[in-house]
Coordinates of C-alpha atoms and ligand atoms in Angstrom, one line a residue:
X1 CA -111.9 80.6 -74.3
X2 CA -108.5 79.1 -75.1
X3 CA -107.7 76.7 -77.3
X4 CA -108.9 73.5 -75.3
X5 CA -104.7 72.3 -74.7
X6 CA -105.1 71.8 -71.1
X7 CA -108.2 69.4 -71.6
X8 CA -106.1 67.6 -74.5
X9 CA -104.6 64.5 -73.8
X10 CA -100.9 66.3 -75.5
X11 CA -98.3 66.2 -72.6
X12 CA -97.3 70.3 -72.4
X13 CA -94.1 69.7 -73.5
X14 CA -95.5 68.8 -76.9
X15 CA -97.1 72.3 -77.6
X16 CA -96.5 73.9 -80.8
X17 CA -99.0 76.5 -80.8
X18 CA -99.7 79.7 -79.1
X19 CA -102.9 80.1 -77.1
X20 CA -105.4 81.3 -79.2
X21 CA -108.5 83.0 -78.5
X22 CA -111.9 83.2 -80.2
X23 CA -112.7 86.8 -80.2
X24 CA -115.1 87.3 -83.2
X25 CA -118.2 85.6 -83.8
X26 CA -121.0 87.7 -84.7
X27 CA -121.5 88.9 -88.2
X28 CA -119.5 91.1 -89.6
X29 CA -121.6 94.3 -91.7
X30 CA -120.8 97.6 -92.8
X31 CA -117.7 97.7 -90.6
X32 CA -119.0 96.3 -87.2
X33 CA -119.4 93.0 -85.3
X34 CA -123.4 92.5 -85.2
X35 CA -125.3 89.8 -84.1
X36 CA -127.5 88.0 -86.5
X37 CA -131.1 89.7 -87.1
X38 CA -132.8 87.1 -85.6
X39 CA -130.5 86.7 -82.6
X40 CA -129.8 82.8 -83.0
X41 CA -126.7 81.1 -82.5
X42 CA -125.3 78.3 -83.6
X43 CA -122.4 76.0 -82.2
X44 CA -118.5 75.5 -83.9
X45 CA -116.9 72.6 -83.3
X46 CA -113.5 71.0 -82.6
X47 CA -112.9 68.2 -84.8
X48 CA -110.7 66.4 -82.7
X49 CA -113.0 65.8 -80.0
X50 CA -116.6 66.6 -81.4
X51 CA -117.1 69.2 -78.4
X52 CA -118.5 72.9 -79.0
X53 CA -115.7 75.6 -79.1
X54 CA -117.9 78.6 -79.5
X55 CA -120.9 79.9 -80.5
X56 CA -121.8 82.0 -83.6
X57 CA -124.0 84.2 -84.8
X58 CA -126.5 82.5 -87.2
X59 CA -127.3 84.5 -90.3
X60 CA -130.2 84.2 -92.3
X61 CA -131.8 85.9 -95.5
X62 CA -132.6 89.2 -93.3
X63 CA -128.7 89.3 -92.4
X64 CA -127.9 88.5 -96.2
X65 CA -130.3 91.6 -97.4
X66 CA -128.5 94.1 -94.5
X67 CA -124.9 92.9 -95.7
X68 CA -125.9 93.6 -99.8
X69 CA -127.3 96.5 -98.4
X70 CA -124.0 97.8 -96.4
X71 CA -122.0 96.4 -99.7
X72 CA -124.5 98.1 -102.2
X73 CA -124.0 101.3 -100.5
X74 CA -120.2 101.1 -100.2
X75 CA -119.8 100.4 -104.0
X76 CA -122.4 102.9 -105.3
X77 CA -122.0 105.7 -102.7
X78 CA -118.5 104.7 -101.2
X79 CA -114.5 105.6 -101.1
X80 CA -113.4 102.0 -102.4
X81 CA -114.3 101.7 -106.4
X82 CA -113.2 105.3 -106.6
X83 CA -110.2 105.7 -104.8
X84 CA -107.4 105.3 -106.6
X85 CA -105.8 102.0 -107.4
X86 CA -102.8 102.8 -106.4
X87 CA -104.5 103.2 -103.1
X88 CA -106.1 100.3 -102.7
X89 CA -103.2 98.0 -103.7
X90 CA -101.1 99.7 -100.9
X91 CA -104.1 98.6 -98.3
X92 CA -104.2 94.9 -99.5
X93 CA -99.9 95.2 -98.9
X94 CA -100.8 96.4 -95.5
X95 CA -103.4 92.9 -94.5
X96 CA -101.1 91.0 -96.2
X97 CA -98.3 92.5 -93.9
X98 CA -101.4 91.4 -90.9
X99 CA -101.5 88.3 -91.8
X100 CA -98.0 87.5 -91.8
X101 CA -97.7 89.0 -88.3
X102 CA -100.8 87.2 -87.4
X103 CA -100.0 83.7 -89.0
X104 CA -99.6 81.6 -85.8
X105 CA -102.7 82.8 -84.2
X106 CA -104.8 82.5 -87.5
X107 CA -103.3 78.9 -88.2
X108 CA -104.1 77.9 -85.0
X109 CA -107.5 79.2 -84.9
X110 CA -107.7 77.1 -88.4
X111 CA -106.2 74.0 -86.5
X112 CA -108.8 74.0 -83.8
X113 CA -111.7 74.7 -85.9
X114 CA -110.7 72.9 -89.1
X115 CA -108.4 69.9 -87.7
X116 CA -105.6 70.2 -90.5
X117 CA -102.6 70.0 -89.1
X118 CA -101.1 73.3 -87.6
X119 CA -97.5 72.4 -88.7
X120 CA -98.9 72.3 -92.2
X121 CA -101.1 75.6 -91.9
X122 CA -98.5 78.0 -90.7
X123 CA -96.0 76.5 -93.4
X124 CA -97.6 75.6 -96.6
X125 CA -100.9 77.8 -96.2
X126 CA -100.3 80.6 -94.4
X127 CA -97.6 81.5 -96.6
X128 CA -99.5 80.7 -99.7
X129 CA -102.2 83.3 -98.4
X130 CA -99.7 86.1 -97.7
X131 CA -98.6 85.8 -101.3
X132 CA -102.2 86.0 -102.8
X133 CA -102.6 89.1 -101.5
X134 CA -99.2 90.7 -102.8
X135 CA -99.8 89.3 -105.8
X136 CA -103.6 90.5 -106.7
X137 CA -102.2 93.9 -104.5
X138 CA -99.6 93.9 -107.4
X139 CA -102.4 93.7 -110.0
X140 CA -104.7 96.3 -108.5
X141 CA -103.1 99.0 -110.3
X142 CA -102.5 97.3 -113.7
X143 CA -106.1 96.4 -114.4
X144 CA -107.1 98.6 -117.6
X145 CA -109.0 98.5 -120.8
X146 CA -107.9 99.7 -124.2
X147 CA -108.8 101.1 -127.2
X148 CA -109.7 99.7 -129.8
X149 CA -109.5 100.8 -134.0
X150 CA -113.1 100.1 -135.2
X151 CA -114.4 101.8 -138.4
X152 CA -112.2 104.3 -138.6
X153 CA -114.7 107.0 -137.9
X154 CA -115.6 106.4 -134.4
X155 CA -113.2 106.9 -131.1
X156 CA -113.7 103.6 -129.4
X157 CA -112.1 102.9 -125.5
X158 CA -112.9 99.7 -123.8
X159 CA -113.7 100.1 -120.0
X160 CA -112.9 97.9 -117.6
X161 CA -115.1 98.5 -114.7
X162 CA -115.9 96.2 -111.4
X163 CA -118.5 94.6 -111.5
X164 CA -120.2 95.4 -108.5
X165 CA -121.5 93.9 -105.6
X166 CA -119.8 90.2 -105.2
X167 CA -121.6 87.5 -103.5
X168 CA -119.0 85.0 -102.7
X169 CA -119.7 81.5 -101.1
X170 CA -116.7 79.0 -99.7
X171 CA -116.7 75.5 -98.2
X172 CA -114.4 74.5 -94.8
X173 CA -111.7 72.6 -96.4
X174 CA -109.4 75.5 -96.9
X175 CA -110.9 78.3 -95.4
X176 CA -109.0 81.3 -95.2
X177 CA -107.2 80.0 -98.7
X178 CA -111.0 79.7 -100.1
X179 CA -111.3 83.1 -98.6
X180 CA -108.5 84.0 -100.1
X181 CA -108.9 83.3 -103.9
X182 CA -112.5 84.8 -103.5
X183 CA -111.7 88.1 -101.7
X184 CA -108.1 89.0 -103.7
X185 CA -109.1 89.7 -106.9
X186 CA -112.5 90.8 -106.2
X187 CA -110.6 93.4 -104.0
X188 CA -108.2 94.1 -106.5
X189 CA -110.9 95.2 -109.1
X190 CA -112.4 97.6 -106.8
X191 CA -115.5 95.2 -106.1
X192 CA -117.6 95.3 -102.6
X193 CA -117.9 91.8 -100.9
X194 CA -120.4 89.8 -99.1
X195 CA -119.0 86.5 -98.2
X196 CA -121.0 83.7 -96.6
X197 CA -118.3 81.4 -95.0
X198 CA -119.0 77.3 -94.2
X199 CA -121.4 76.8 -91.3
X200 CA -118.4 74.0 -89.8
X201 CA -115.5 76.7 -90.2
X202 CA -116.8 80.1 -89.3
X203 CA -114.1 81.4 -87.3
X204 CA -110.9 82.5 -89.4
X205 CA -112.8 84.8 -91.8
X206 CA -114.1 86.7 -89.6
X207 CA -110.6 87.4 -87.5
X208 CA -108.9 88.0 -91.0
X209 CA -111.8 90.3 -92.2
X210 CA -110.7 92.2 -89.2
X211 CA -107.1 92.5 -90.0
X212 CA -108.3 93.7 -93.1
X213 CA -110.3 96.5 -91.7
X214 CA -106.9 97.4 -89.8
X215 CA -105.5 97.8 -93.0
X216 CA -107.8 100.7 -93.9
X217 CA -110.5 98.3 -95.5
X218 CA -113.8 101.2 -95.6
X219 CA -116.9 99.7 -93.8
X220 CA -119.5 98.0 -95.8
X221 CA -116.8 96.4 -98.6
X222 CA -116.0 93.1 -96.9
X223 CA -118.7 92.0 -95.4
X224 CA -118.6 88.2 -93.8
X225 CA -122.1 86.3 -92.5
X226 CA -122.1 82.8 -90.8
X227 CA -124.8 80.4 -91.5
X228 CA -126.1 77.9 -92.9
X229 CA -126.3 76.9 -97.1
X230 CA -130.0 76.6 -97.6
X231 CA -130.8 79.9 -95.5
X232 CA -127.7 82.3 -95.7
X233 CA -126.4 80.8 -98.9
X234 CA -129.3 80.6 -101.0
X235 CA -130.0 83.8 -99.9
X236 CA -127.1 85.8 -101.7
X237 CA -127.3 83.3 -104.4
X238 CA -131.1 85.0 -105.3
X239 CA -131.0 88.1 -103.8
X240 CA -131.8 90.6 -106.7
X241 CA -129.0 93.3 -105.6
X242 CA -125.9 91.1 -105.9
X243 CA -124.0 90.8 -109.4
X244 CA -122.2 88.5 -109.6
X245 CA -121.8 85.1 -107.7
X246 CA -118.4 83.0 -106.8
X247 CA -119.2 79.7 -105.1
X248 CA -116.7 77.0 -104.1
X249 CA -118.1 73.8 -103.0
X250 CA -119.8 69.9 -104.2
X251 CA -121.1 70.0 -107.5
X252 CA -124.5 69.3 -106.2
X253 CA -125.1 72.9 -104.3
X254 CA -123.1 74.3 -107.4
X255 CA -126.4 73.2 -109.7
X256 CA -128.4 74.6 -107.1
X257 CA -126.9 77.9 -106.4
X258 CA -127.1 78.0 -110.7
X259 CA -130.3 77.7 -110.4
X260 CA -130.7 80.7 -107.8
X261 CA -129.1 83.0 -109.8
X262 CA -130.5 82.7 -113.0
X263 CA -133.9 82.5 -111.7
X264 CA -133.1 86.0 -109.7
X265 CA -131.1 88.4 -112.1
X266 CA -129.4 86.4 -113.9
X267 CA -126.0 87.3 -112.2
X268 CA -123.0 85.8 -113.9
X269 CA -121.4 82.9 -111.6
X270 CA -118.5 81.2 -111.0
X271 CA -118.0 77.4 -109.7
X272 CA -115.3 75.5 -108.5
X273 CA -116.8 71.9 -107.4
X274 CA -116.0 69.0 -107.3
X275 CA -113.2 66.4 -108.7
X276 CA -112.0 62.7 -109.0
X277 CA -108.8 63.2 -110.2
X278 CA -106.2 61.2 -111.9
X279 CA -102.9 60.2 -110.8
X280 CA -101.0 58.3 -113.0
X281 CA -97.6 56.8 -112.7
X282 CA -96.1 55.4 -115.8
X283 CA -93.6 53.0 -116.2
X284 CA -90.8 54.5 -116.5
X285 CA -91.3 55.9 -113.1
X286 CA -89.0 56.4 -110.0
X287 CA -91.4 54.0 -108.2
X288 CA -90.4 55.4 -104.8
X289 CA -90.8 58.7 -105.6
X290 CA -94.0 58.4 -107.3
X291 CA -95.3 56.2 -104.1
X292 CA -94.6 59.5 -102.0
X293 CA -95.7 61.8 -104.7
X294 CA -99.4 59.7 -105.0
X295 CA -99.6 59.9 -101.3
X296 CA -99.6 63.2 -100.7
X297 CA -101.9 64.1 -103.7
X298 CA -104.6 61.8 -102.2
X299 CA -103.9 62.5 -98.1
X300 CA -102.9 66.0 -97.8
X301 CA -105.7 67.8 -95.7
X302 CA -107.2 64.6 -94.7
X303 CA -108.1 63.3 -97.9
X304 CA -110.3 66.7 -98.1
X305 CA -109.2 68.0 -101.2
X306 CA -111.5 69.1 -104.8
X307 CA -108.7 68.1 -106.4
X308 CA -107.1 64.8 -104.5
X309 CA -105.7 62.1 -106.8
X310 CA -108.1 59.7 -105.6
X311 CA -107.6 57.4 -108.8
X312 CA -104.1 56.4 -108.5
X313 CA -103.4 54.6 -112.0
X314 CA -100.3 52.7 -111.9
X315 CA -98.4 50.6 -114.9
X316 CA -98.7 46.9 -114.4
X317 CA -95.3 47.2 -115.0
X318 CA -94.6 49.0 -111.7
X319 CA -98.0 48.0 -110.2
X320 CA -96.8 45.6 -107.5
X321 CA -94.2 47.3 -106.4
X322 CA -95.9 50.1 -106.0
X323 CA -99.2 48.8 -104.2
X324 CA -96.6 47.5 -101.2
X325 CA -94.9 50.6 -101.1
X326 CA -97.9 52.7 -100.8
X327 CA -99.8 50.3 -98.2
X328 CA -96.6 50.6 -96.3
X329 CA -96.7 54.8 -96.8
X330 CA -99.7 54.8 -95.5
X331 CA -99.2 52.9 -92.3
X332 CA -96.6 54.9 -91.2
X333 CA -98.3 58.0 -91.7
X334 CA -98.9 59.8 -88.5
X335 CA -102.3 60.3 -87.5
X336 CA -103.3 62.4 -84.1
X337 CA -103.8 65.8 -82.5
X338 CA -103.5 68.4 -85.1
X339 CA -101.4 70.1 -82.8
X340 CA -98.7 68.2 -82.4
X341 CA -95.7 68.2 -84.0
X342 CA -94.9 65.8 -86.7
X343 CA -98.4 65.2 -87.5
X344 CA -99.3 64.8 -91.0
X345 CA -103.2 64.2 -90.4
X346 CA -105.9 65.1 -88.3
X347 CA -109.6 64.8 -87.8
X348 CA -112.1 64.6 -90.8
X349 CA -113.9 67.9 -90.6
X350 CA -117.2 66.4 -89.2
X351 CA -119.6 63.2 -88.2
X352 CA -121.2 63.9 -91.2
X353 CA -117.9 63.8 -93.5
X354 CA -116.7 60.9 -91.0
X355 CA -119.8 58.6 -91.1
X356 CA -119.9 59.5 -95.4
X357 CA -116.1 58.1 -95.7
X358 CA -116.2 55.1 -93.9
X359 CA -119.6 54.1 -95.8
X360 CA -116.9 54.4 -99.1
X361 CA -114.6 52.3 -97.3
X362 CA -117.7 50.1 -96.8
X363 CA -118.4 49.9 -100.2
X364 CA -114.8 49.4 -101.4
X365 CA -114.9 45.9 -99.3
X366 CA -118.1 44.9 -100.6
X367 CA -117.5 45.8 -104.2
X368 CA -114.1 43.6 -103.9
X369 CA -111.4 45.6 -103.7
X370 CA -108.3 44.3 -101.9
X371 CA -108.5 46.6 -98.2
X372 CA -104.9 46.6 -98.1
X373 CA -104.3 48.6 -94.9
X374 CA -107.0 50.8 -92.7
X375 CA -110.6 50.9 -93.3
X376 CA -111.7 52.4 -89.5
X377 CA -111.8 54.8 -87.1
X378 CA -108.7 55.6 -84.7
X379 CA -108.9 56.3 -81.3
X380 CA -113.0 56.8 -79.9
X381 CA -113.2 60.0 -79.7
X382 CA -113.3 63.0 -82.7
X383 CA -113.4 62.3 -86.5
X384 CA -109.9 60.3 -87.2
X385 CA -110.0 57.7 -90.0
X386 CA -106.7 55.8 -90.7
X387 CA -105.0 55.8 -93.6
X388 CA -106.9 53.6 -96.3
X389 CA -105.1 52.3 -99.3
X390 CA -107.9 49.9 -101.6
X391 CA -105.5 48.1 -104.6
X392 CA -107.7 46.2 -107.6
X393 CA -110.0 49.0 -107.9
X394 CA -111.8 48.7 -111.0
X395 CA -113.5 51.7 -112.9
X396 CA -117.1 50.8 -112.0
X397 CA -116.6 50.9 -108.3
X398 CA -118.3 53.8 -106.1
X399 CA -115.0 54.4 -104.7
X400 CA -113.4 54.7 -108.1
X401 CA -116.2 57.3 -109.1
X402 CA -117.7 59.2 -106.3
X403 CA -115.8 61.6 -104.4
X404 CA -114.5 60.4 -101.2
X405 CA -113.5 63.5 -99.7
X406 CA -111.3 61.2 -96.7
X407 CA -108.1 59.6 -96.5
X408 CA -108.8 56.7 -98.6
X409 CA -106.3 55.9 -101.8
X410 CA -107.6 53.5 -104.7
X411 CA -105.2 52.4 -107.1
X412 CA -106.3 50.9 -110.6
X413 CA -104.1 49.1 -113.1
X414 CA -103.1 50.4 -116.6
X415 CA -101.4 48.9 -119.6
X416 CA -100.7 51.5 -122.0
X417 CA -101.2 55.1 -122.6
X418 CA -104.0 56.0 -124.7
X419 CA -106.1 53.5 -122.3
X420 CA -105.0 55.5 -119.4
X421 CA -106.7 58.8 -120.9
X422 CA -109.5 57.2 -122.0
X423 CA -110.2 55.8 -118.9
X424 CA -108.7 58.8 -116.8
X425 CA -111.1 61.0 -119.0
X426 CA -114.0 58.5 -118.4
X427 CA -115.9 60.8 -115.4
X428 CA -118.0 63.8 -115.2
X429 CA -115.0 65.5 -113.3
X430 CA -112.3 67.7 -114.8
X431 CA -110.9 69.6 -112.1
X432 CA -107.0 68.2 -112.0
X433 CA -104.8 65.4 -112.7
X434 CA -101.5 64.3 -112.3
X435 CA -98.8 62.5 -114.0
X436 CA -95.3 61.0 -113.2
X437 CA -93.2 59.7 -115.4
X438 CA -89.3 60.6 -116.7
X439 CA -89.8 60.6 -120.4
X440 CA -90.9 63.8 -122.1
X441 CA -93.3 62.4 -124.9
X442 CA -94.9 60.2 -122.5
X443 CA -95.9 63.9 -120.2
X444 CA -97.1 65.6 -123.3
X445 CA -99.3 63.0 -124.5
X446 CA -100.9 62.8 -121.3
X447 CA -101.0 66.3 -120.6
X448 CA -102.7 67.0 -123.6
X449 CA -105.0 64.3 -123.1
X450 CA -106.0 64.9 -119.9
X451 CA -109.1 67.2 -120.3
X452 CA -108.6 68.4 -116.9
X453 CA -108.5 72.3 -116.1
X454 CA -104.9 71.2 -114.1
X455 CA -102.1 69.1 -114.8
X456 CA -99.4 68.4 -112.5
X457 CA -96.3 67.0 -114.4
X458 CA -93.7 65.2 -111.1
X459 CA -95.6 67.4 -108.8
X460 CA -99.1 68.0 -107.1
X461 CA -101.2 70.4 -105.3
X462 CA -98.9 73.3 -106.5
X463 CA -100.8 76.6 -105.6
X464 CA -99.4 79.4 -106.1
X465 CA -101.2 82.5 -106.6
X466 CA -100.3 83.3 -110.5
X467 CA -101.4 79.8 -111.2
X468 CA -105.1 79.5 -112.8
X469 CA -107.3 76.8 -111.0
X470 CA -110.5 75.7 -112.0
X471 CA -112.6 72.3 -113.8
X472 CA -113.5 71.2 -116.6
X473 CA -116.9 69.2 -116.8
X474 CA -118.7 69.2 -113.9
X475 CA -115.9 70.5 -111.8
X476 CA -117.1 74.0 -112.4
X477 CA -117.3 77.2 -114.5
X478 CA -114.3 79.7 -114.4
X479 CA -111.3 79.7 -113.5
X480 CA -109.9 81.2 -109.9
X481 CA -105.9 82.8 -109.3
X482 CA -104.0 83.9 -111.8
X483 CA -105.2 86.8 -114.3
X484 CA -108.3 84.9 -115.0
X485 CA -110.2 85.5 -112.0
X486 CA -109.9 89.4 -112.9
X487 CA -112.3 88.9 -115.5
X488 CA -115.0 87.5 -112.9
X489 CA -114.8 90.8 -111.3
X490 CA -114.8 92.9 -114.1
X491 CA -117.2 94.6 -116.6
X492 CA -116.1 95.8 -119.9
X493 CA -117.9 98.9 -121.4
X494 CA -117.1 100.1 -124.9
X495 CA -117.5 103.9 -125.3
X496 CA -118.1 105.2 -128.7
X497 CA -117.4 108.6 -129.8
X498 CA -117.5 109.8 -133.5
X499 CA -114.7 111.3 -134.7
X500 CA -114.9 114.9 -136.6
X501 CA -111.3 114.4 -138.5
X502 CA -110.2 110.8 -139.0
X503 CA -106.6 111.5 -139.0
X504 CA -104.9 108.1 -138.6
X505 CA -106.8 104.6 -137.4
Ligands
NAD601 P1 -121.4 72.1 -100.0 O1 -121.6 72.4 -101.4 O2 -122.4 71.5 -99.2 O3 -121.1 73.5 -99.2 C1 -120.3 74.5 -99.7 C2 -120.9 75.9 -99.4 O4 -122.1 76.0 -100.0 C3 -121.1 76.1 -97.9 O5 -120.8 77.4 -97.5 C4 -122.6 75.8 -97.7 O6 -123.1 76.4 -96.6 C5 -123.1 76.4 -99.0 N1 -124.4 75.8 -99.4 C6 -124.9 74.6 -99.1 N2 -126.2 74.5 -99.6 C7 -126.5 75.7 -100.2 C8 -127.6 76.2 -100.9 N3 -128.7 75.5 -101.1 N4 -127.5 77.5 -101.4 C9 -126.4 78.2 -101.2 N5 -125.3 77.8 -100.6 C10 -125.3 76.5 -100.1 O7 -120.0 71.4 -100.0 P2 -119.3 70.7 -98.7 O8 -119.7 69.3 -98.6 O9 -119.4 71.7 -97.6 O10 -117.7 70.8 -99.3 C11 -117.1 69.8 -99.9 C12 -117.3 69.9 -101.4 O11 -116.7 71.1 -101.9 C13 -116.5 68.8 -102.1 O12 -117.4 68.1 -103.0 C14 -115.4 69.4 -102.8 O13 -114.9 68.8 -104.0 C15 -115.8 70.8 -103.1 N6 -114.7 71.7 -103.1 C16 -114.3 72.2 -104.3 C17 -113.2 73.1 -104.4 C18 -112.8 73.6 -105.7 O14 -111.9 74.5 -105.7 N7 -113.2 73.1 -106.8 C19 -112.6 73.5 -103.2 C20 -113.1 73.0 -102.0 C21 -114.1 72.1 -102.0

């Protein structure tokens, strides 16, 4: 099927995109293209229009035992944790190389399943998930233990080992970038992978896990299944033979999927949930720039970000200024097809995420916060909310506490600093925050207030692949990126020798 253009209301002149098809759907396992166990199906949609775009294969606990069983197999029996790591840093080089050729078709595919603007997938994420691979590719090879002095009278070294099988878990926001941060370093460490992608974004995985295998991945050490949370997912988050668990998602499921794996075998696990993170622009700001800066840490992908500034807290200094400047932002943001140029947002993901955000809105009006632009739906067909700015937001409002997860900016009013932390640091979150100001005393106050696993000093949403990411609080366990997430995929074993002459410690 192509990618529904001729249907779209776009005139053809307006086309950005090549056609795309969708030519994987079944389950990938041990190196092939299966169809689920049970032979069910379930539909993918595009957001734009709420219409079915394929079909996939539905997986379910018999699918999750035969992918831990190909992925067992290929880390106790197979080529990958052995080979050497020079070896398999060369083959990560080679998808990232795939990708890079591949990124129009793969953001495309994203744009049509996902709705995030294409224009903004092939620049700013594409790019970002070539480089993850180069640089965990780069670290494949340097991952080593050490040795250690002890007693004196005993040869110690320190092992560094993978860990095993990973069961990894990601949410439709970001796909391939979620697929990304899981897969890299668990790759890197010589680890064998079965990954259960988000029922509403099935499709890009399973095309890069492809391009992967093209790269010389052996069969059984990626291994992708589609399906649902409570069948698929809670399947790999029990299942006895998996060791270790990597889940990206609400904080909700992240208790759950806890739960599942310390009442299995206690595998270790790793979460990155959810956030309500502070932006805060101090007086001294550039009001203009902090306007655009707040903006894009709250819209960017919809509004569908873990860690969107969704508390804007502004100076009162500033405060009025600012609160026109933004509403006005907002309405000239440009909302429509994903797929056309110039675009800076598209659908929500789904009528479920849809329906959820305009209850917030809901909520924001009835709690009495000033609605001071948006608050519906645009156009009647798809998932498209407009661009929602709410000013005297207060910190006991739902929309100041729950996460929104849509296009919907609330800004609060601040008088000093040590009030701003307090009341910044007054959630379960702790994923990321963000600060603007000019004066250098004023950033290291907050950022050393801010008990947030991010801070973003003038900037936002800066992901580069050396960069740790992860929450404090209920935001999650762990941290992903960066040399951190080796450790998630690693197992250290001491091995203890006596020594017949201590010479020299
Ligand atoms: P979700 O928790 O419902 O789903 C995430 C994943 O978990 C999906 O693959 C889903 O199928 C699976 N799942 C659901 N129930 C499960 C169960 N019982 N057992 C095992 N797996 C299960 O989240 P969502 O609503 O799809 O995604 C949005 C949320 O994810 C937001 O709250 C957002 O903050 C969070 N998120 C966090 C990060 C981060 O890096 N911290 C990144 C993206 C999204």
């Amino acid at each position: 099927r192509g990618n529904g253009f001729g249907t779209s209301a776009l005139a053809e002149e307006e086309l950005i995109t090549p056609p795309v098809q969708i030519n994987y759907t079944q389950n990938l396992i041990n190196g092939q293209f299966v169809d689920s166990a049970s032979g069910k199906t379930f539909p993918t949609y595009d957001p734009r229009t709420g219409e079915v775009i394929a079909h996939v294969a539905e997986g379910d606990a018999e699918d999750i035992n035969r992918a831990v069983s190909a992925a067992r197999k290929a880390f106790d029996e197979g080529p990958w944790p052995r080979m050497s790591a020079y070896e398999r840093s060369r083959i990560l080089l080679r998808f990232a190389d795939l990708i890079e050729k591949h990124a129009p078709e793969l953001s495309a595919l994203e744009t049509w399943n996902n709705g995030k603007p294409y224009e903004q997938s092939l620049k700013s994420e594409l790019p970002l998930l070539v480089r993850l691979f180069h640089y965990y590719a780069g670290w494949a090879d340097k991952i080593h233990g050490l040795t250690v002095p002890a007693d004196g009278n005993h040869h110690v070294q320190v092992l560094h080992e993978p860990i095993g099988v990973a069961g990894q878990i990601i949410p439709w926001n970001f796909p391939l970038i979620m697929f990304a941060w899981k897969v890299g370093p668990a790759l890197a460490c010589g680890n064998t992978i079965v990954l259960k992608t988000a029922e509403q974004t099935p499709l890009t995985a399973l095309y890069v896990a492809k391009l992967l295998h093209e790269a010389g991945l052996p069969p059984g050490v990626l291994n992708v299944v589609s399906g649902y949370g409570p069948t698929a997912g809670a399947a790999l988050a029990s299942h006895m033979d998996v060791d270790k668990l990597a889940f990206t998602g609400s904080t909700s499921t992240g208790k759950v999927v806890l739960e599942l794996a310390a009442k299995s075998n206690l595998k270790p696990v790793t979460l990155e949930l959810g956030g309500k993170s502070p932006f805060i622009v101090c007086e001294d700001a550039d009001v203009d720039k902090a306007v655009e800066l707040a903006h894009f840490a709250l819209f960017f992908n919809q509004g569908q970000c873990c860690c969107a500034g969704s508390r804007t807290f502004v100076h009162e200094r500033v405060y009025e200024e600012f609160v026109e400047k933004s509403k006005a932002r907002a309405q000239r943001r440009v909302v429509g097809d994903p797929f056309k140029k110039g675009v800076e947002q598209g659908p929500q993901i789904d009528l479920e995420q849809f329906e959820k955000v305009l209850r917030y809105i809901k909520s924001g009006i009835e709690s009495n916060a000033t609605l001071e632009c948006g608050g519906g739906r645009l156009g009647s067909k798809g998932y498209f909310i407009e661009p929602t700015v709410f000013s005297n937001v207060k910190d006991d409002m739902l929309i100041a506490k729950d996460e929104i997860f849509g296009p919907v900016q609330s800004i609060l009013k601040f008088k000093d600093i040590d009030e701003v932390i307090h009341r910044a640091n007054s959630t379960r979150y702790g994923l990321a925050s963000g600060v603007f100001t000019s004066n250098i005393d004023t950033a290291n106050t907050l950022t050393r207030g801010l008990r947030t696993g991010t801070v973003w000093v003038n900037c936002f949403d800066i992901f580069d692949a050396a960069i740790p990411f992860g929450g404090y609080k209920m935001s999650g366990i762990g941290r992903e990126k960066g040399i951190y997430s080796l450790q998630n995929y690693l197992q250290v074993k001491a091995v203890v020798t006596p020594l017949k002459n201590p010479a020299w410690l």
